[in-house]
PDB file of C-alpha atoms in Angstrom:
ATOM      1  CA  MET A1224     -51.182 -19.659-136.899  1.00 53.00           C
ATOM      2  CA  ARG A1225     -49.263 -18.545-133.828  1.00 79.00           C
ATOM      3  CA  ARG A1226     -49.406 -22.015-132.240  1.00 85.00           C
ATOM      4  CA  ILE A1227     -48.001 -23.621-135.369  1.00 89.00           C
ATOM      5  CA  ILE A1228     -45.056 -21.231-135.390  1.00 89.00           C
ATOM      6  CA  ILE A1229     -44.447 -21.819-131.671  1.00 91.00           C
ATOM      7  CA  VAL A1230     -44.465 -25.597-132.204  1.00 92.00           C
ATOM      8  CA  LEU A1231     -42.131 -25.196-135.187  1.00 92.00           C
ATOM      9  CA  ALA A1232     -39.782 -23.037-133.119  1.00 93.00           C
ATOM     10  CA  GLY A1233     -39.678 -25.682-130.389  1.00 94.00           C
ATOM     11  CA  VAL A1234     -39.076 -28.528-132.830  1.00 94.00           C
ATOM     12  CA  VAL A1235     -36.410 -26.618-134.776  1.00 93.00           C
ATOM     13  CA  SER A1236     -34.696 -25.670-131.513  1.00 94.00           C
ATOM     14  CA  ILE A1237     -34.561 -29.347-130.532  1.00 94.00           C
ATOM     15  CA  LEU A1238     -33.334 -30.379-133.988  1.00 90.00           C
ATOM     16  CA  ALA A1239     -30.684 -27.652-133.955  1.00 89.00           C
ATOM     17  CA  GLY A1240     -29.464 -28.892-130.592  1.00 89.00           C
ATOM     18  CA  LEU A1241     -29.327 -32.462-131.852  1.00 87.00           C
ATOM     19  CA  ALA A1242     -27.407 -31.321-134.922  1.00 83.00           C
ATOM     20  CA  TYR A1243     -24.695 -29.845-132.731  1.00 81.00           C
ATOM     21  CA  ILE A1244     -24.376 -32.702-130.259  1.00 82.00           C
ATOM     22  CA  GLY A1245     -23.069 -35.546-132.348  1.00 67.00           C
ATOM     23  CA  THR A1246     -23.189 -34.933-136.068  1.00 60.00           C
ATOM     24  CA  THR A1247     -20.653 -33.473-138.428  1.00 55.00           C
ATOM     25  CA  TRP A1248     -22.921 -31.893-141.029  1.00 53.00           C
ATOM     26  CA  LEU A1249     -22.483 -28.571-139.246  1.00 57.00           C
ATOM     27  CA  ALA A1250     -18.701 -28.713-139.388  1.00 56.00           C
ATOM     28  CA  ALA A1251     -16.561 -25.755-138.371  1.00 54.00           C
ATOM     29  CA  ASP A1252     -13.887 -26.326-141.017  1.00 52.00           C
ATOM     30  CA  PHE A1253     -13.364 -22.591-141.369  1.00 46.00           C
ATOM     31  CA  LEU A1254     -11.551 -22.625-137.999  1.00 49.00           C
ATOM     32  CA  GLY A1255      -8.522 -24.184-139.668  1.00 51.00           C
ATOM     33  CA  PRO A1256      -6.046 -25.601-137.143  1.00 50.00           C
ATOM     34  CA  GLU A1257      -8.403 -24.741-134.276  1.00 50.00           C
ATOM     35  CA  VAL A1258     -11.030 -27.270-135.439  1.00 51.00           C
ATOM     36  CA  GLY A1259     -11.984 -29.428-132.486  1.00 56.00           C
ATOM     37  CA  SER A1260     -11.382 -26.794-129.828  1.00 60.00           C
ATOM     38  CA  GLU A1261     -15.034 -25.818-129.982  1.00 68.00           C
ATOM     39  CA  ARG A1262     -16.528 -29.236-129.108  1.00 73.00           C
ATOM     40  CA  GLU A1263     -17.403 -28.720-125.434  1.00 79.00           C
ATOM     41  CA  PRO A1264     -19.055 -25.267-125.722  1.00 82.00           C
ATOM     42  CA  VAL A1265     -20.932 -26.399-128.829  1.00 82.00           C
ATOM     43  CA  ARG A1266     -22.137 -29.544-127.062  1.00 84.00           C
ATOM     44  CA  PHE A1267     -23.285 -27.437-124.094  1.00 89.00           C
ATOM     45  CA  TRP A1268     -25.125 -25.099-126.467  1.00 89.00           C
ATOM     46  CA  GLY A1269     -26.792 -28.087-128.125  1.00 89.00           C
ATOM     47  CA  ILE A1270     -28.021 -29.424-124.798  1.00 92.00           C
ATOM     48  CA  CYS A1271     -29.356 -25.970-123.851  1.00 95.00           C
ATOM     49  CA  SER A1272     -31.158 -25.708-127.185  1.00 94.00           C
ATOM     50  CA  ILE A1273     -32.789 -29.116-126.709  1.00 94.00           C
ATOM     51  CA  VAL A1274     -33.885 -28.312-123.141  1.00 96.00           C
ATOM     52  CA  ILE A1275     -35.303 -24.896-124.056  1.00 97.00           C
ATOM     53  CA  GLY A1276     -37.095 -26.296-127.128  1.00 96.00           C
ATOM     54  CA  ALA A1277     -38.643 -29.084-125.045  1.00 97.00           C
ATOM     55  CA  LEU A1278     -39.592 -26.548-122.371  1.00 97.00           C
ATOM     56  CA  LEU A1279     -41.347 -24.432-125.008  1.00 95.00           C
ATOM     57  CA  LEU A1280     -43.359 -27.419-126.231  1.00 96.00           C
ATOM     58  CA  GLY A1281     -44.176 -28.368-122.632  1.00 95.00           C
ATOM     59  CA  VAL A1282     -45.373 -24.877-121.731  1.00 94.00           C
ATOM     60  CA  LEU A1283     -47.544 -24.837-124.848  1.00 92.00           C
ATOM     61  CA  ALA A1284     -48.932 -28.302-124.028  1.00 94.00           C
ATOM     62  CA  VAL A1285     -50.121 -27.284-120.535  1.00 93.00           C
ATOM     63  CA  ARG A1286     -51.694 -24.045-121.767  1.00 89.00           C
ATOM     64  CA  THR A1287     -55.265 -25.280-121.182  1.00 89.00           C
ATOM     65  CA  TRP A1288     -54.563 -26.083-117.508  1.00 91.00           C
ATOM     66  CA  MET A1289     -52.889 -22.772-116.620  1.00 89.00           C
ATOM     67  CA  LYS A1290     -54.020 -19.208-116.287  1.00 91.00           C
ATOM     68  CA  GLU A1291     -53.660 -17.568-119.673  1.00 86.00           C
ATOM     69  CA  ALA A1292     -51.607 -14.610-118.429  1.00 87.00           C
ATOM     70  CA  LEU A1293     -49.132 -16.872-116.614  1.00 91.00           C
ATOM     71  CA  ASN A1294     -48.789 -19.153-119.627  1.00 89.00           C
ATOM     72  CA  ASP A1295     -48.315 -16.181-121.950  1.00 88.00           C
ATOM     73  CA  GLY A1296     -45.560 -14.867-119.701  1.00 91.00           C
ATOM     74  CA  MET A1297     -43.845 -18.245-119.678  1.00 93.00           C
ATOM     75  CA  LEU A1298     -44.137 -18.564-123.469  1.00 92.00           C
ATOM     76  CA  ILE A1299     -42.661 -15.098-123.941  1.00 92.00           C
ATOM     77  CA  SER A1300     -39.777 -15.923-121.596  1.00 95.00           C
ATOM     78  CA  VAL A1301     -38.955 -19.222-123.293  1.00 96.00           C
ATOM     79  CA  LEU A1302     -39.252 -17.724-126.787  1.00 95.00           C
ATOM     80  CA  ALA A1303     -36.969 -14.872-125.741  1.00 95.00           C
ATOM     81  CA  ALA A1304     -34.452 -17.416-124.416  1.00 96.00           C
ATOM     82  CA  ILE A1305     -34.552 -19.284-127.731  1.00 96.00           C
ATOM     83  CA  PHE A1306     -33.942 -16.030-129.590  1.00 96.00           C
ATOM     84  CA  LEU A1307     -31.069 -15.022-127.320  1.00 96.00           C
ATOM     85  CA  ILE A1308     -29.230 -18.328-127.578  1.00 95.00           C
ATOM     86  CA  GLN A1309     -29.368 -18.085-131.383  1.00 94.00           C
ATOM     87  CA  ILE A1310     -27.374 -14.846-131.479  1.00 95.00           C
ATOM     88  CA  PRO A1311     -23.877 -16.282-130.784  1.00 92.00           C
ATOM     89  CA  PRO A1312     -24.069 -19.192-133.265  1.00 89.00           C
ATOM     90  CA  PHE A1313     -25.696 -16.997-135.909  1.00 92.00           C
ATOM     91  CA  GLY A1314     -22.910 -14.438-135.534  1.00 91.00           C
ATOM     92  CA  LEU A1315     -20.208 -17.096-135.604  1.00 86.00           C
ATOM     93  CA  TRP A1316     -21.688 -18.730-138.699  1.00 86.00           C
ATOM     94  CA  MET A1317     -21.750 -15.279-140.328  1.00 88.00           C
ATOM     95  CA  LEU A1318     -18.031 -14.959-139.582  1.00 85.00           C
ATOM     96  CA  GLY A1319     -17.548 -18.433-141.009  1.00 80.00           C
ATOM     97  CA  PHE A1320     -19.482 -17.382-144.091  1.00 81.00           C
ATOM     98  CA  ILE A1321     -17.135 -14.447-144.556  1.00 82.00           C
ATOM     99  CA  ALA A1322     -14.084 -16.656-144.045  1.00 76.00           C
ATOM    100  CA  SER A1323     -15.057 -19.755-145.988  1.00 73.00           C
ATOM    101  CA  GLY A1324     -17.933 -18.886-148.252  1.00 70.00           C
ATOM    102  CA  TYR A1325     -20.990 -21.037-148.664  1.00 72.00           C
ATOM    103  CA  THR A1326     -20.052 -23.889-146.315  1.00 70.00           C
ATOM    104  CA  ALA A1327     -21.383 -21.899-143.349  1.00 77.00           C
ATOM    105  CA  PHE A1328     -24.651 -21.031-145.085  1.00 82.00           C
ATOM    106  CA  ILE A1329     -26.596 -23.956-143.555  1.00 82.00           C
ATOM    107  CA  GLY A1330     -25.698 -22.857-140.029  1.00 82.00           C
ATOM    108  CA  MET A1331     -26.678 -19.262-140.773  1.00 88.00           C
ATOM    109  CA  LEU A1332     -29.946 -20.402-142.310  1.00 89.00           C
ATOM    110  CA  LEU A1333     -30.830 -22.651-139.367  1.00 88.00           C
ATOM    111  CA  HIS A1334     -30.288 -20.012-136.680  1.00 92.00           C
ATOM    112  CA  GLY A1335     -31.713 -17.191-138.782  1.00 93.00           C
ATOM    113  CA  ALA A1336     -34.892 -19.197-139.399  1.00 93.00           C
ATOM    114  CA  LEU A1337     -35.291 -19.854-135.689  1.00 93.00           C
ATOM    115  CA  MET A1338     -34.840 -16.167-134.881  1.00 94.00           C
ATOM    116  CA  ALA A1339     -37.375 -15.284-137.588  1.00 94.00           C
ATOM    117  CA  MET A1340     -39.914 -17.748-136.134  1.00 92.00           C
ATOM    118  CA  VAL A1341     -39.634 -16.133-132.717  1.00 92.00           C
ATOM    119  CA  CYS A1342     -40.032 -12.655-134.231  1.00 93.00           C
ATOM    120  CA  LEU A1343     -43.070 -13.806-136.233  1.00 91.00           C
ATOM    121  CA  THR A1344     -44.649 -15.205-133.084  1.00 90.00           C
ATOM    122  CA  PHE A1345     -44.199 -11.875-131.325  1.00 88.00           C
ATOM    123  CA  VAL A1346     -45.632  -9.986-134.324  1.00 88.00           C
ATOM    124  CA  PHE A1347     -48.726 -12.212-134.472  1.00 84.00           C
ATOM    125  CA  ALA A1348     -49.174 -11.957-130.703  1.00 78.00           C
ATOM    126  CA  ARG A1349     -48.932  -8.176-130.857  1.00 74.00           C
ATOM    127  CA  ARG A1350     -51.491  -7.990-133.655  1.00 71.00           C
ATOM    128  CA  SER A1351     -53.984 -10.165-131.784  1.00 66.00           C
ATOM    129  CA  LEU A1352     -53.426  -8.120-128.620  1.00 57.00           C
ATOM    130  CA  SER A1353     -54.094  -4.854-130.463  1.00 59.00           C
ATOM    131  CA  ARG A1354     -57.328  -6.304-131.914  1.00 61.00           C
ATOM    132  CA  GLU A1355     -58.516  -7.331-128.435  1.00 56.00           C
ATOM    133  CA  THR A1356     -57.978  -3.866-126.941  1.00 55.00           C
ATOM    134  CA  ALA A1357     -59.582  -2.011-129.847  1.00 51.00           C
TER     135      ALA A1357
END
C-alpha cells in the first residue's frame, strides 16, 4: 500500500509540474490586472515539481540495490520536499478561492491531494515501524 501511494505522489508531482509549465487550465484569473506577472516563478516551480517527482520515482526504483536505511532516509527527504513545495501554491490557491470562488478549486484540490498522499505515506510508515519494534 505504501509503495502505491509513493508512486502516486511521484506521478502526481510530475503531472502538477507539467500542468504549470505550459497549460492554461490552471489559470490565475483571480489576479486581475497582474495576470501574467507570475509566469516565471510558476514555471520554475513546475520544473522543481517535475524534478522532485522523478527523483522520488528513481529513489523508489533503486530500493532493491541500496541499503534499506539509506533508501528510507532518501525517500523521507524527497517526500518532505514534495510536501514543502506544495505549501505555497496551496496557500495561494486558497487565497484565489477566497477571491474568485470555485475557479481556484482545482488548484487547491491538486496540491491538497499531494500533501495528503505524503502524510498518508508517513502514517503507513509509522504504523509498520511500530509493528516491527513491538
